[in-house]
CSV table of C-alpha atoms in Angstrom, one decimal:
chain,number,residue,atom,x,y,z
A,1,MET,CA,1.6,10.9,-23.4
A,2,ALA,CA,3.9,10.1,-20.6
A,3,TYR,CA,1.6,7.6,-19.0
A,4,LEU,CA,1.7,5.4,-22.2
A,5,SER,CA,5.5,5.4,-22.7
A,6,ILE,CA,6.9,4.4,-25.9
A,7,ILE,CA,10.0,3.1,-24.4
A,8,ASN,CA,9.9,-0.8,-24.2
A,9,HIS,CA,12.0,-3.7,-23.0
A,10,LEU,CA,12.1,-6.9,-25.0
A,11,GLU,CA,13.7,-10.1,-24.3
A,12,ASN,CA,13.9,-13.5,-26.1
A,13,ASP,CA,13.7,-17.1,-24.9
A,14,SER,CA,15.2,-20.5,-25.7
A,15,SER,CA,14.4,-24.2,-25.3
A,16,ILE,CA,17.3,-24.7,-22.7
A,17,ILE,CA,15.7,-26.3,-19.5
A,18,MET,CA,15.6,-24.6,-16.1
A,19,LYS,CA,16.5,-21.1,-17.1
A,20,LYS,CA,14.9,-17.8,-15.8
A,21,ASN,CA,13.9,-14.9,-17.9
A,22,ILE,CA,15.8,-12.0,-16.4
A,23,ILE,CA,17.3,-10.2,-19.5
A,24,GLN,CA,16.5,-6.6,-20.2
A,25,SER,CA,16.6,-4.4,-23.3
A,26,SER,CA,14.6,-1.7,-25.0
A,27,LEU,CA,12.3,-1.1,-27.8
A,28,THR,CA,11.7,2.5,-29.0
A,29,ILE,CA,8.6,2.3,-31.3
A,30,GLY,CA,9.8,4.0,-34.5
A,31,LYS,CA,12.9,3.4,-36.3
A,32,TYR,CA,14.9,0.8,-34.2
A,33,LEU,CA,14.2,-2.1,-32.0
A,34,PRO,CA,17.3,-2.8,-29.9
A,35,PHE,CA,17.8,-6.0,-27.9
A,36,ALA,CA,20.2,-6.8,-25.1
A,37,LEU,CA,19.7,-10.4,-24.5
A,38,LEU,CA,21.9,-12.1,-21.9
A,39,LEU,CA,22.3,-15.7,-20.6
A,40,SER,CA,21.1,-16.9,-17.2
A,41,LEU,CA,21.4,-20.1,-15.2
A,42,THR,CA,19.1,-20.8,-12.2
A,43,SER,CA,17.6,-23.6,-10.1
A,44,CYS,CA,15.4,-26.4,-11.1
A,45,LYS,CA,12.1,-24.6,-10.6
A,46,ASP,CA,13.0,-21.5,-12.7
A,47,SER,CA,11.9,-20.3,-16.0
A,48,PHE,CA,12.0,-19.4,-19.6
A,49,LEU,CA,14.9,-17.7,-21.0
A,50,ASP,CA,18.5,-18.0,-22.2
A,51,VAL,CA,19.8,-16.5,-25.2
A,52,PRO,CA,23.1,-14.6,-26.4
A,53,PRO,CA,23.4,-10.9,-26.9
A,54,GLN,CA,22.0,-9.6,-30.2
A,55,GLY,CA,22.0,-6.2,-32.1
A,56,GLN,CA,19.5,-3.7,-33.1
A,57,GLN,CA,16.7,-4.6,-35.3
A,58,PRO,CA,14.6,-2.1,-37.5
A,59,SER,CA,11.1,-1.9,-36.1
A,60,GLU,CA,9.5,-2.4,-39.5
A,61,GLN,CA,11.0,-5.8,-39.6
A,62,PHE,CA,9.5,-6.7,-36.2
A,63,TRP,CA,6.3,-8.5,-35.6
A,64,LYS,CA,6.8,-10.8,-38.6
A,65,ASN,CA,7.4,-14.2,-37.0
A,66,GLU,CA,7.1,-16.5,-33.9
A,67,GLY,CA,10.4,-15.4,-32.6
A,68,ASP,CA,9.4,-11.7,-32.5
A,69,ALA,CA,6.2,-12.6,-30.7
A,70,THR,CA,8.2,-14.6,-28.1
A,71,LYS,CA,10.7,-11.7,-27.5
A,72,ALA,CA,7.7,-9.2,-27.1
A,73,VAL,CA,5.9,-11.5,-24.5
A,74,ASN,CA,9.1,-12.2,-22.6
A,75,ALA,CA,9.7,-8.3,-22.6
A,76,MET,CA,6.3,-7.8,-21.1
A,77,TYR,CA,7.1,-10.1,-18.1
A,78,ALA,CA,10.5,-8.6,-17.8
A,79,ASN,CA,9.1,-5.1,-17.1
A,80,LEU,CA,7.3,-6.4,-14.2
A,81,ARG,CA,10.3,-6.3,-12.0
A,82,SER,CA,11.3,-2.8,-13.1
A,83,TRP,CA,11.9,-0.1,-10.6
A,84,ASN,CA,8.7,1.6,-10.9
A,85,ASN,CA,6.8,-1.7,-10.5
A,86,THR,CA,8.4,-3.2,-7.6
A,87,ALA,CA,10.7,-0.7,-5.6
A,88,PHE,CA,10.1,2.9,-4.1
A,89,ALA,CA,6.9,3.7,-6.3
A,90,PRO,CA,4.8,0.7,-5.1
A,91,MET,CA,6.1,0.8,-1.6
A,92,ALA,CA,4.8,4.5,-1.3
A,93,VAL,CA,1.6,4.0,-3.1
A,94,GLU,CA,0.6,0.6,-2.0
A,95,SER,CA,2.1,-0.1,1.4
A,96,ILE,CA,3.7,2.7,3.5
A,97,ALA,CA,0.3,4.3,4.3
A,98,SER,CA,-0.8,1.2,6.0
A,99,ASP,CA,-0.3,0.4,9.7
A,100,ASP,CA,2.0,-2.5,8.9
A,101,THR,CA,4.9,-0.6,7.3
A,102,GLU,CA,6.8,2.7,7.7
A,103,LYS,CA,9.7,4.3,5.8
A,104,GLY,CA,12.7,2.8,7.6
A,105,SER,CA,16.3,3.6,6.6
A,106,SER,CA,18.0,6.5,8.3
A,107,PRO,CA,15.6,9.4,9.4
A,108,SER,CA,17.0,11.8,6.7
A,109,ASP,CA,16.9,9.4,3.8
A,110,ALA,CA,14.1,9.5,1.1
A,111,THR,CA,11.9,11.6,3.5
A,112,PHE,CA,9.1,11.7,0.8
A,113,PHE,CA,7.9,8.3,2.0
A,114,ASN,CA,6.5,10.2,5.1
A,115,LYS,CA,4.1,12.1,3.2
A,116,PHE,CA,2.4,8.8,2.3
A,117,ASP,CA,2.5,7.6,5.9
A,118,THR,CA,0.8,10.9,6.9
A,119,PHE,CA,-1.6,11.1,3.8
A,120,THR,CA,0.0,14.4,2.9
A,121,ALA,CA,1.6,13.3,-0.6
A,122,SER,CA,0.5,15.8,-3.3
A,123,ALA,CA,-0.2,15.3,-7.0
A,124,SER,CA,3.5,16.5,-7.8
A,125,GLU,CA,5.0,13.7,-5.6
A,126,GLY,CA,7.4,11.7,-8.0
A,127,GLN,CA,6.5,8.3,-6.6
A,128,ILE,CA,2.9,8.8,-7.6
A,129,GLY,CA,4.0,9.6,-11.1
A,130,ASP,CA,6.4,6.8,-11.2
A,131,PHE,CA,3.9,4.3,-10.1
A,132,TRP,CA,1.5,5.6,-12.9
A,133,LYS,CA,4.1,5.3,-15.5
A,134,GLY,CA,5.2,1.8,-14.5
A,135,GLN,CA,1.6,0.4,-14.8
A,136,TYR,CA,0.9,2.1,-18.1
A,137,GLN,CA,4.3,1.0,-19.6
A,138,SER,CA,3.4,-2.5,-18.8
A,139,ILE,CA,-0.1,-2.1,-20.2
A,140,ASN,CA,1.6,-0.7,-23.4
A,141,TYR,CA,3.6,-3.9,-23.6
A,142,ALA,CA,0.6,-6.0,-23.3
A,143,ASN,CA,-1.3,-4.0,-25.9
A,144,GLN,CA,1.4,-4.4,-28.4
A,145,VAL,CA,1.3,-8.2,-28.0
A,146,ILE,CA,-2.5,-8.3,-28.2
A,147,ASP,CA,-2.5,-6.0,-31.4
A,148,ASN,CA,0.3,-7.2,-33.3
A,149,ILE,CA,0.6,-11.0,-32.7
A,150,PRO,CA,-2.7,-11.9,-34.3
A,151,ALA,CA,-1.3,-11.0,-37.8
A,152,ILE,CA,1.8,-13.2,-37.4
A,153,SER,CA,1.9,-16.5,-39.1
A,154,MET,CA,2.9,-18.7,-36.4
A,155,ASP,CA,1.7,-21.7,-34.3
A,156,GLU,CA,-2.0,-21.0,-33.6
A,157,ASN,CA,-2.1,-22.5,-29.9
A,158,LEU,CA,1.0,-20.4,-29.1
A,159,LYS,CA,-0.4,-17.4,-30.6
A,160,THR,CA,-3.7,-17.6,-28.5
A,161,ARG,CA,-1.8,-18.4,-25.3
A,162,TYR,CA,0.7,-15.4,-25.8
A,163,ILE,CA,-2.5,-13.2,-26.2
A,164,ALA,CA,-4.0,-14.7,-23.1
A,165,GLU,CA,-0.7,-14.1,-21.1
A,166,ALA,CA,-0.9,-10.4,-22.2
A,167,LYS,CA,-4.3,-10.1,-21.2
A,168,PHE,CA,-3.4,-11.3,-17.8
A,169,ILE,CA,-0.7,-8.8,-17.4
A,170,ARG,CA,-2.9,-6.0,-18.5
A,171,ALA,CA,-5.5,-7.0,-16.0
A,172,TYR,CA,-3.0,-7.1,-13.4
A,173,CYS,CA,-1.7,-3.5,-14.1
A,174,TYR,CA,-5.3,-2.1,-14.2
A,175,PHE,CA,-6.1,-3.8,-11.0
A,176,ARG,CA,-3.1,-1.9,-9.3
A,177,LEU,CA,-4.2,1.3,-11.0
A,178,VAL,CA,-7.8,1.3,-10.3
A,179,ARG,CA,-7.5,0.5,-6.5
A,180,ALA,CA,-4.8,3.2,-6.3
A,181,PHE,CA,-6.5,5.9,-8.1
A,182,GLY,CA,-10.2,4.9,-8.9
A,183,ASP,CA,-11.1,6.3,-12.4
A,184,VAL,CA,-8.2,6.0,-14.8
A,185,PRO,CA,-7.7,6.1,-18.7
A,186,LEU,CA,-8.6,2.7,-20.2
A,187,ARG,CA,-6.4,2.1,-23.1
A,188,LEU,CA,-7.1,-1.4,-24.5
A,189,SER,CA,-5.5,-1.1,-28.0
A,190,LEU,CA,-2.5,0.9,-29.4
A,191,ALA,CA,-3.1,4.4,-30.6
A,192,GLN,CA,-2.2,5.3,-34.2
A,193,ASP,CA,-1.0,8.7,-33.2
A,194,ALA,CA,0.0,10.6,-30.0
A,195,ALA,CA,-3.1,12.6,-29.9
A,196,ALA,CA,-5.2,9.3,-29.6
A,197,TYR,CA,-3.2,8.5,-26.3
A,198,ASN,CA,-4.8,11.6,-24.7
A,199,LEU,CA,-7.7,9.8,-23.0
A,200,PRO,CA,-10.0,11.0,-20.2
A,201,ARG,CA,-10.5,8.8,-17.2
A,202,SER,CA,-12.9,6.0,-17.5
A,203,PRO,CA,-15.2,5.4,-14.5
A,204,LYS,CA,-13.7,2.8,-12.4
A,205,ALA,CA,-16.9,0.4,-13.0
A,206,GLU,CA,-15.7,0.3,-16.6
A,207,VAL,CA,-12.2,-0.4,-15.7
A,208,TRP,CA,-13.4,-3.2,-13.3
A,209,ALA,CA,-15.4,-4.8,-16.3
A,210,ALA,CA,-12.4,-4.6,-18.6
A,211,ILE,CA,-10.3,-6.4,-16.0
A,212,GLU,CA,-12.9,-9.1,-15.6
A,213,LYS,CA,-13.2,-9.5,-19.3
A,214,ASP,CA,-9.3,-9.9,-19.8
A,215,LEU,CA,-9.1,-12.4,-16.9
A,216,LYS,CA,-12.1,-14.4,-18.1
A,217,ASP,CA,-10.6,-14.5,-21.6
A,218,ALA,CA,-7.2,-15.5,-20.2
A,219,ALA,CA,-8.5,-18.2,-17.9
A,220,SER,CA,-10.3,-19.8,-20.8
A,221,ILE,CA,-6.9,-20.2,-22.7
A,222,LEU,CA,-4.1,-20.4,-20.3
A,223,PRO,CA,-2.9,-23.9,-19.3
A,224,GLN,CA,-3.0,-25.0,-15.5
A,225,THR,CA,0.8,-25.7,-15.7
A,226,TYR,CA,3.9,-25.4,-17.9
A,227,GLY,CA,7.0,-27.4,-18.7
A,228,ALA,CA,10.2,-26.5,-17.1
A,229,THR,CA,11.2,-23.9,-19.7
A,230,ASP,CA,8.1,-21.9,-19.1
A,231,ILE,CA,7.5,-21.9,-15.3
A,232,GLY,CA,6.8,-18.4,-14.1
A,233,ARG,CA,4.2,-17.6,-16.9
A,234,ALA,CA,0.7,-16.6,-16.1
A,235,THR,CA,-1.6,-19.8,-15.7
A,236,LYS,CA,-5.2,-20.5,-15.7
A,237,GLY,CA,-5.1,-20.6,-11.9
A,238,ALA,CA,-3.6,-17.1,-11.9
A,239,ALA,CA,-6.2,-15.6,-14.0
A,240,LEU,CA,-8.9,-17.2,-11.8
A,241,ALA,CA,-7.2,-16.1,-8.6
A,242,LEU,CA,-6.7,-12.6,-9.7
A,243,ASN,CA,-10.4,-12.5,-11.0
A,244,ALA,CA,-11.5,-13.6,-7.5
A,245,LYS,CA,-9.5,-10.8,-5.9
A,246,VAL,CA,-10.9,-8.3,-8.3
A,247,ALA,CA,-14.5,-9.7,-7.4
A,248,MET,CA,-13.7,-9.3,-3.8
A,249,TYR,CA,-12.8,-5.7,-4.1
A,250,GLN,CA,-16.3,-5.2,-5.7
A,251,LYS,CA,-18.0,-7.2,-2.9
A,252,LYS,CA,-19.3,-9.8,-5.6
A,253,TRP,CA,-19.4,-12.6,-2.9
A,254,SER,CA,-20.9,-15.3,-5.0
A,255,GLU,CA,-18.3,-14.8,-7.7
A,256,VAL,CA,-15.6,-14.8,-5.1
A,257,VAL,CA,-16.8,-18.2,-3.9
A,258,ALA,CA,-17.2,-19.7,-7.4
A,259,LEU,CA,-13.8,-18.5,-8.5
A,260,THR,CA,-11.9,-19.6,-5.4
A,261,LYS,CA,-13.4,-22.9,-5.6
A,262,GLN,CA,-12.1,-23.5,-9.1
A,263,VAL,CA,-8.7,-22.6,-7.9
A,264,MET,CA,-8.9,-24.9,-4.8
A,265,GLY,CA,-9.7,-27.8,-7.2
A,266,MET,CA,-6.5,-27.1,-9.3
A,267,GLY,CA,-3.8,-28.9,-7.2
A,268,TYR,CA,-2.4,-26.0,-5.3
A,269,SER,CA,-1.4,-26.7,-1.6
A,270,LEU,CA,0.0,-24.7,1.2
A,271,PHE,CA,3.9,-25.0,1.5
A,272,PRO,CA,4.6,-26.7,4.8
A,273,ASN,CA,7.1,-24.2,6.3
A,274,TYR,CA,5.9,-20.6,6.0
A,275,GLU,CA,9.4,-19.1,6.6
A,276,GLN,CA,11.0,-21.3,4.0
A,277,MET,CA,8.4,-20.6,1.4
A,278,PHE,CA,9.7,-17.1,0.8
A,279,ARG,CA,13.4,-18.3,0.2
A,280,ILE,CA,15.0,-18.6,-3.1
A,281,PRO,CA,15.1,-22.5,-3.3
A,282,ASN,CA,11.3,-22.7,-2.9
A,283,GLU,CA,10.4,-20.2,-5.5
A,284,ASN,CA,7.4,-21.3,-7.7
A,285,CYS,CA,6.4,-24.0,-5.1
A,286,SER,CA,3.2,-25.6,-4.6
A,287,GLU,CA,1.7,-22.5,-3.1
A,288,SER,CA,2.7,-20.2,-5.7
A,289,ILE,CA,0.0,-18.9,-8.2
A,290,PHE,CA,1.9,-16.0,-9.7
A,291,GLU,CA,5.5,-14.8,-8.9
A,292,ILE,CA,7.6,-12.2,-10.8
A,293,GLN,CA,10.7,-14.0,-11.9
A,294,CYS,CA,14.1,-12.3,-11.0
A,295,LYS,CA,17.6,-13.3,-11.3
A,296,LEU,CA,21.1,-12.3,-10.7
A,297,ILE,CA,23.3,-13.0,-13.8
A,298,LEU,CA,27.0,-13.3,-13.2
A,299,GLY,CA,28.9,-11.2,-15.6
A,300,ASN,CA,26.3,-8.6,-16.3
A,301,ALA,CA,25.3,-6.5,-13.3
A,302,ALA,CA,23.1,-4.3,-15.6
A,303,ALA,CA,20.9,-7.2,-16.3
A,304,SER,CA,20.5,-8.4,-12.7
A,305,ASN,CA,18.1,-5.4,-12.3
A,306,SER,CA,15.6,-6.3,-9.6
A,307,GLN,CA,15.9,-4.2,-6.6
A,308,TYR,CA,12.9,-5.4,-4.7
A,309,SER,CA,15.0,-7.2,-2.0
A,310,GLN,CA,17.8,-4.7,-2.0
A,311,VAL,CA,15.8,-1.6,-1.0
A,312,GLN,CA,14.1,-3.6,1.8
A,313,GLY,CA,17.3,-5.4,3.0
A,314,VAL,CA,19.1,-5.3,6.3
A,315,ARG,CA,20.8,-1.8,6.4
A,316,GLY,CA,24.4,-1.6,7.0
A,317,SER,CA,27.2,-4.1,8.2
A,318,GLN,CA,26.9,-7.3,6.1
A,319,GLY,CA,23.2,-6.7,5.3
A,320,GLY,CA,24.0,-4.5,2.4
A,321,GLY,CA,20.3,-3.4,1.9
A,322,TRP,CA,18.8,0.0,2.1
A,323,GLY,CA,16.6,-0.7,4.9
A,324,PHE,CA,13.4,0.8,3.7
A,325,HIS,CA,9.8,-0.6,3.9
A,326,VAL,CA,10.1,-1.9,7.4
A,327,PRO,CA,7.4,-3.3,9.9
A,328,THR,CA,5.8,-1.3,12.5
A,329,GLN,CA,5.3,-2.3,16.2
A,330,ASP,CA,1.5,-2.2,15.4
A,331,LEU,CA,2.2,-5.1,13.1
A,332,VAL,CA,4.3,-7.0,15.7
A,333,ASN,CA,1.2,-6.6,18.2
A,334,GLU,CA,-1.1,-8.0,15.8
A,335,PHE,CA,0.4,-11.5,15.9
A,336,GLU,CA,-1.1,-14.0,18.4
A,337,GLU,CA,1.2,-15.4,21.2
A,338,GLY,CA,3.5,-18.1,19.7
A,339,ASP,CA,2.5,-17.5,16.0
A,340,PRO,CA,5.5,-18.6,13.9
A,341,ARG,CA,4.7,-16.3,11.2
A,342,LYS,CA,5.9,-13.3,13.3
A,343,ASP,CA,9.5,-14.5,13.2
A,344,ALA,CA,9.1,-15.5,9.7
A,345,THR,CA,7.9,-12.1,8.6
A,346,ILE,CA,10.0,-9.8,10.7
A,347,ILE,CA,13.8,-9.6,11.1
A,348,PHE,CA,14.3,-8.2,14.5
A,349,ARG,CA,17.6,-6.3,15.3
A,350,GLY,CA,20.0,-8.4,17.1
A,351,GLU,CA,18.7,-11.8,16.0
A,352,ILE,CA,20.4,-14.6,14.0
A,353,THR,CA,18.3,-15.7,11.0
A,354,PRO,CA,17.4,-19.2,10.4
A,355,GLN,CA,20.2,-19.1,7.5
A,356,GLY,CA,22.8,-18.1,10.2
A,357,ASP,CA,23.1,-14.3,9.5
A,358,VAL,CA,23.8,-12.2,12.5
A,359,ILE,CA,21.7,-9.0,12.5
A,360,PRO,CA,23.5,-6.1,14.1
A,361,ALA,CA,22.0,-5.2,17.5
A,362,THR,CA,22.1,-1.5,16.8
A,363,GLY,CA,21.3,0.6,13.8
A,364,ASP,CA,18.4,2.8,12.4
A,365,ASN,CA,15.7,0.5,12.3
A,366,PRO,CA,14.6,-2.1,14.9
A,367,MET,CA,13.0,-4.5,12.2
A,368,TYR,CA,13.1,-5.4,8.6
A,369,ASN,CA,11.1,-7.3,6.1
A,370,GLN,CA,12.0,-11.0,6.2
A,371,LYS,CA,9.7,-12.0,3.4
A,372,SER,CA,12.1,-10.1,0.9
A,373,TYR,CA,15.2,-11.4,2.8
A,374,VAL,CA,18.3,-13.0,1.0
A,375,PRO,CA,21.0,-14.7,3.0
A,376,PHE,CA,24.0,-12.5,3.1
A,377,SER,CA,26.1,-15.4,1.7
A,378,LEU,CA,24.4,-15.0,-1.6
A,379,PHE,CA,25.3,-11.3,-2.0
A,380,ILE,CA,28.0,-10.7,-4.6
A,381,SER,CA,30.0,-7.5,-4.7
A,382,GLY,CA,28.9,-5.1,-7.8
A,383,TYR,CA,25.4,-6.6,-8.1
A,384,ASN,CA,22.1,-5.8,-6.5
A,385,GLU,CA,21.8,-7.5,-3.1
A,386,GLY,CA,19.0,-10.1,-3.4
A,387,ALA,CA,18.6,-9.8,-7.0
A,388,ASP,CA,17.8,-13.5,-7.1
A,389,GLN,CA,14.7,-13.2,-5.0
A,390,ASN,CA,11.4,-13.7,-6.9
A,391,ILE,CA,8.3,-11.4,-5.9
A,392,ARG,CA,5.5,-13.4,-4.7
A,393,VAL,CA,2.2,-11.7,-6.2
A,394,ILE,CA,-0.6,-14.3,-5.5
A,395,ARG,CA,-0.3,-17.2,-3.2
A,396,TYR,CA,-2.8,-20.1,-2.4
A,397,ALA,CA,-3.1,-18.9,1.1
A,398,GLU,CA,-4.9,-15.7,-0.1
A,399,VAL,CA,-7.2,-17.8,-2.3
A,400,LEU,CA,-8.2,-19.7,0.9
A,401,LEU,CA,-8.8,-16.4,2.8
A,402,MET,CA,-10.8,-14.9,0.1
A,403,ASN,CA,-12.9,-17.9,0.1
A,404,ALA,CA,-13.3,-17.7,3.9
A,405,GLU,CA,-14.3,-14.1,3.7
A,406,ALA,CA,-16.7,-14.4,0.8
A,407,ASN,CA,-18.5,-17.3,2.4
A,408,ASN,CA,-18.7,-15.6,5.7
A,409,GLU,CA,-20.4,-12.7,3.9
A,410,LEU,CA,-22.9,-15.1,2.2
A,411,GLY,CA,-23.7,-16.8,5.5
A,412,ASN,CA,-21.9,-20.1,4.7
A,413,THR,CA,-20.2,-20.2,8.1
A,414,ALA,CA,-19.0,-23.9,7.9
A,415,ASP,CA,-17.3,-23.3,4.6
A,416,ALA,CA,-15.8,-20.1,5.7
A,417,LEU,CA,-14.3,-21.7,8.8
A,418,ALA,CA,-12.9,-24.5,7.0
A,419,SER,CA,-11.0,-22.4,4.6
A,420,LEU,CA,-9.8,-20.2,7.6
A,421,GLU,CA,-8.6,-23.3,9.5
A,422,MET,CA,-6.4,-24.5,6.6
A,423,VAL,CA,-4.4,-21.4,6.8
A,424,ARG,CA,-4.1,-21.3,10.5
A,425,ALA,CA,-3.2,-25.0,10.8
A,426,ARG,CA,-0.3,-24.5,8.2
A,427,ALA,CA,0.9,-21.5,10.4
A,428,ARG,CA,0.5,-23.8,13.5
A,429,GLN,CA,3.0,-26.3,12.1
A,430,GLY,CA,1.8,-29.1,14.2
A,431,ASN,CA,1.9,-27.1,17.5
A,432,ASN,CA,-1.8,-27.4,18.7
A,433,ALA,CA,-0.9,-25.2,21.8
A,434,ILE,CA,-0.9,-22.1,19.5
A,435,LEU,CA,-3.3,-20.4,17.2
A,436,PRO,CA,-6.5,-22.1,18.4
A,437,LYS,CA,-9.1,-23.0,15.9
A,438,VAL,CA,-11.6,-20.4,15.3
A,439,THR,CA,-15.1,-21.7,16.0
A,440,THR,CA,-17.3,-18.7,16.2
A,441,THR,CA,-20.6,-18.7,14.1
A,442,ASP,CA,-21.3,-15.1,14.6
A,443,GLN,CA,-20.8,-13.3,11.3
A,444,ALA,CA,-19.3,-10.2,12.7
A,445,LEU,CA,-16.8,-11.8,15.0
A,446,LEU,CA,-15.9,-14.2,12.1
A,447,ARG,CA,-15.3,-11.3,9.8
A,448,LYS,CA,-13.1,-9.7,12.3
A,449,ALA,CA,-11.1,-13.0,12.6
A,450,ILE,CA,-10.7,-13.2,8.9
A,451,TYR,CA,-9.5,-9.6,8.6
A,452,HIS,CA,-6.9,-10.5,11.3
A,453,GLU,CA,-5.7,-13.5,9.5
A,454,ARG,CA,-5.3,-11.6,6.2
A,455,ARG,CA,-3.3,-9.1,8.1
A,456,VAL,CA,-0.9,-11.5,9.6
A,457,GLU,CA,-0.7,-14.0,6.8
A,458,LEU,CA,-0.1,-11.5,4.1
A,459,ALA,CA,1.9,-9.0,6.0
A,460,MET,CA,4.4,-6.8,4.1
A,461,GLU,CA,3.0,-8.2,0.8
A,462,PHE,CA,1.3,-4.9,-0.3
A,463,ASP,CA,-2.3,-5.6,0.4
A,464,ARG,CA,-3.0,-4.3,3.9
A,465,PHE,CA,-3.6,-0.7,3.0
A,466,PHE,CA,-6.1,-1.6,0.2
A,467,ASP,CA,-7.6,-4.2,2.4
A,468,VAL,CA,-8.6,-1.7,5.0
A,469,ILE,CA,-9.8,0.8,2.3
A,470,ARG,CA,-12.1,-1.9,0.5
A,471,GLN,CA,-13.5,-2.9,4.0
A,472,GLY,CA,-14.5,0.7,4.6
A,473,ARG,CA,-12.3,0.9,7.7
A,474,GLY,CA,-10.0,3.8,6.5
A,475,ALA,CA,-10.9,6.4,8.9
A,476,GLU,CA,-11.0,3.8,11.9
A,477,VAL,CA,-7.7,2.3,11.2
A,478,PHE,CA,-5.7,5.1,9.7
A,479,GLY,CA,-7.5,8.2,11.0
A,480,LYS,CA,-4.7,8.9,13.6
A,481,LYS,CA,-2.1,9.0,10.7
A,482,GLY,CA,-4.2,11.7,8.7
A,483,PHE,CA,-6.5,9.8,6.8
A,484,LYS,CA,-9.6,11.9,5.4
A,485,THR,CA,-12.8,10.1,4.4
A,486,GLY,CA,-13.8,10.9,0.9
A,487,VAL,CA,-10.3,11.9,0.0
A,488,SER,CA,-7.6,9.4,1.2
A,489,GLU,CA,-9.4,6.3,-0.4
A,490,VAL,CA,-7.3,6.9,-3.5
A,491,TRP,CA,-4.1,8.9,-4.4
A,492,PRO,CA,-4.0,12.0,-6.6
A,493,ILE,CA,-3.7,11.7,-10.2
A,494,PRO,CA,-0.1,12.6,-11.2
A,495,GLN,CA,0.0,16.5,-11.7
A,496,ASN,CA,2.4,16.0,-14.7
A,497,GLU,CA,-0.2,13.7,-16.5
A,498,ILE,CA,-2.8,16.3,-16.0
A,499,ASP,CA,-0.6,19.0,-17.4
A,500,LEU,CA,0.4,16.8,-20.4
A,501,SER,CA,-3.2,16.0,-21.1
A,502,ALA,CA,-4.0,19.7,-21.2
A,503,GLY,CA,-6.6,19.2,-18.7
A,504,VAL,CA,-8.3,16.1,-20.2
A,505,LEU,CA,-7.3,14.3,-17.1
A,506,LYS,CA,-9.3,15.5,-14.0
A,507,GLN,CA,-8.0,15.4,-10.6
A,508,ASN,CA,-9.3,13.3,-7.7
A,509,THR,CA,-11.5,15.1,-5.0
A,510,GLY,CA,-9.5,16.9,-2.3
A,511,TYR,CA,-6.3,17.1,-4.1
């Protein structure tokens, strides 16, 4: 089945300090196991990889030792930054339909994005198929680790940790799938033949339960922190924070409070400067709970494969980016007067960035995403612009906002206000003339304030669309764009997957 691709990417690691895993190679399950493993250098907060090139390895000789286990786990992480996981497909499926973002670029470029903006994307739209494929490919990597590593004779503590890391990644991918499609095929082990991959869709309640089990298992094993060579791997805090988000989507408010309180006691803190938090020197900072690690490798453009920042970068002139996934005026209007996060989130045409880049005063787009921005001085001809930029997945600020939302829903007003104020105080950056403290004790008004804070704090971070859906406000917020209640809460199952399944997979209602 295409949705459980047998094409894989494997990477290796070493003990050299302050390296980042950015290598890419492929494994075809069957006769050969090729590896293209490349050297990388990075900053003092970067992570876990540095190896020379190696050749092909027959798959029957793989899964034999600790080195094989390490290669497979690093490959699983590497796939998270792939095109289908971080570029056009997730922008289409997870963000463009919201009121925060629109297509961008030139009017005639990649017009398929407009179908997502107007809720007219069909089951045959390629970005839907690519998103599905990207998630199941990562799930397949995780399942290989979970199924094969137990039989390897290796350090037992490392073995259990690797399996826990794989469960976190699998849970993360199923989380993305279930909120995008609802019921999805639940594959929790490798099939022994192609026919066994042809699974029907499991009810979303079962998928949520499987995600929760993986995250609970992972949190019981994963460490709170790593040494310098392993920064960027999934931690206990990452598993707890993602589990809190999973509980929030299901309105399990008591669980959200319990899980976020655990994370709040683990030493994370809000980075003092909101704009600087998203810059390369501050990757994996005190606020970071989980980031996808990316790197530009001099001498190997193919391995510098992250295009997350490139496709969103300032279009034209020195910018070098493609100009997609840009902010809307509606998002601009949401920010309160004087909120520094507006200028830290949005690059406006004609401005000079804090890093000194002059943004052209004319062009196709009046605004760009500043959170994915990489200074033009770091661009190197022949490489993807911004390939160094890590992708922030879970931040401590979101944990605080989840805690605030859950406490408000439970009637714990004081606790909700306290967590909300922590986020606003950081945004205020000492200027008490802006962003006044929220003091309302009315549950509905406080809920509205928390929804607002999530929108401005997490803007352009691929949550707004699904936040509105889980809040039951789809028609209210997106109705003018073409949202249809009972249909548009999820996207269609890719038609190609239905065809390949010979009808085992059934389509979502209304598509």
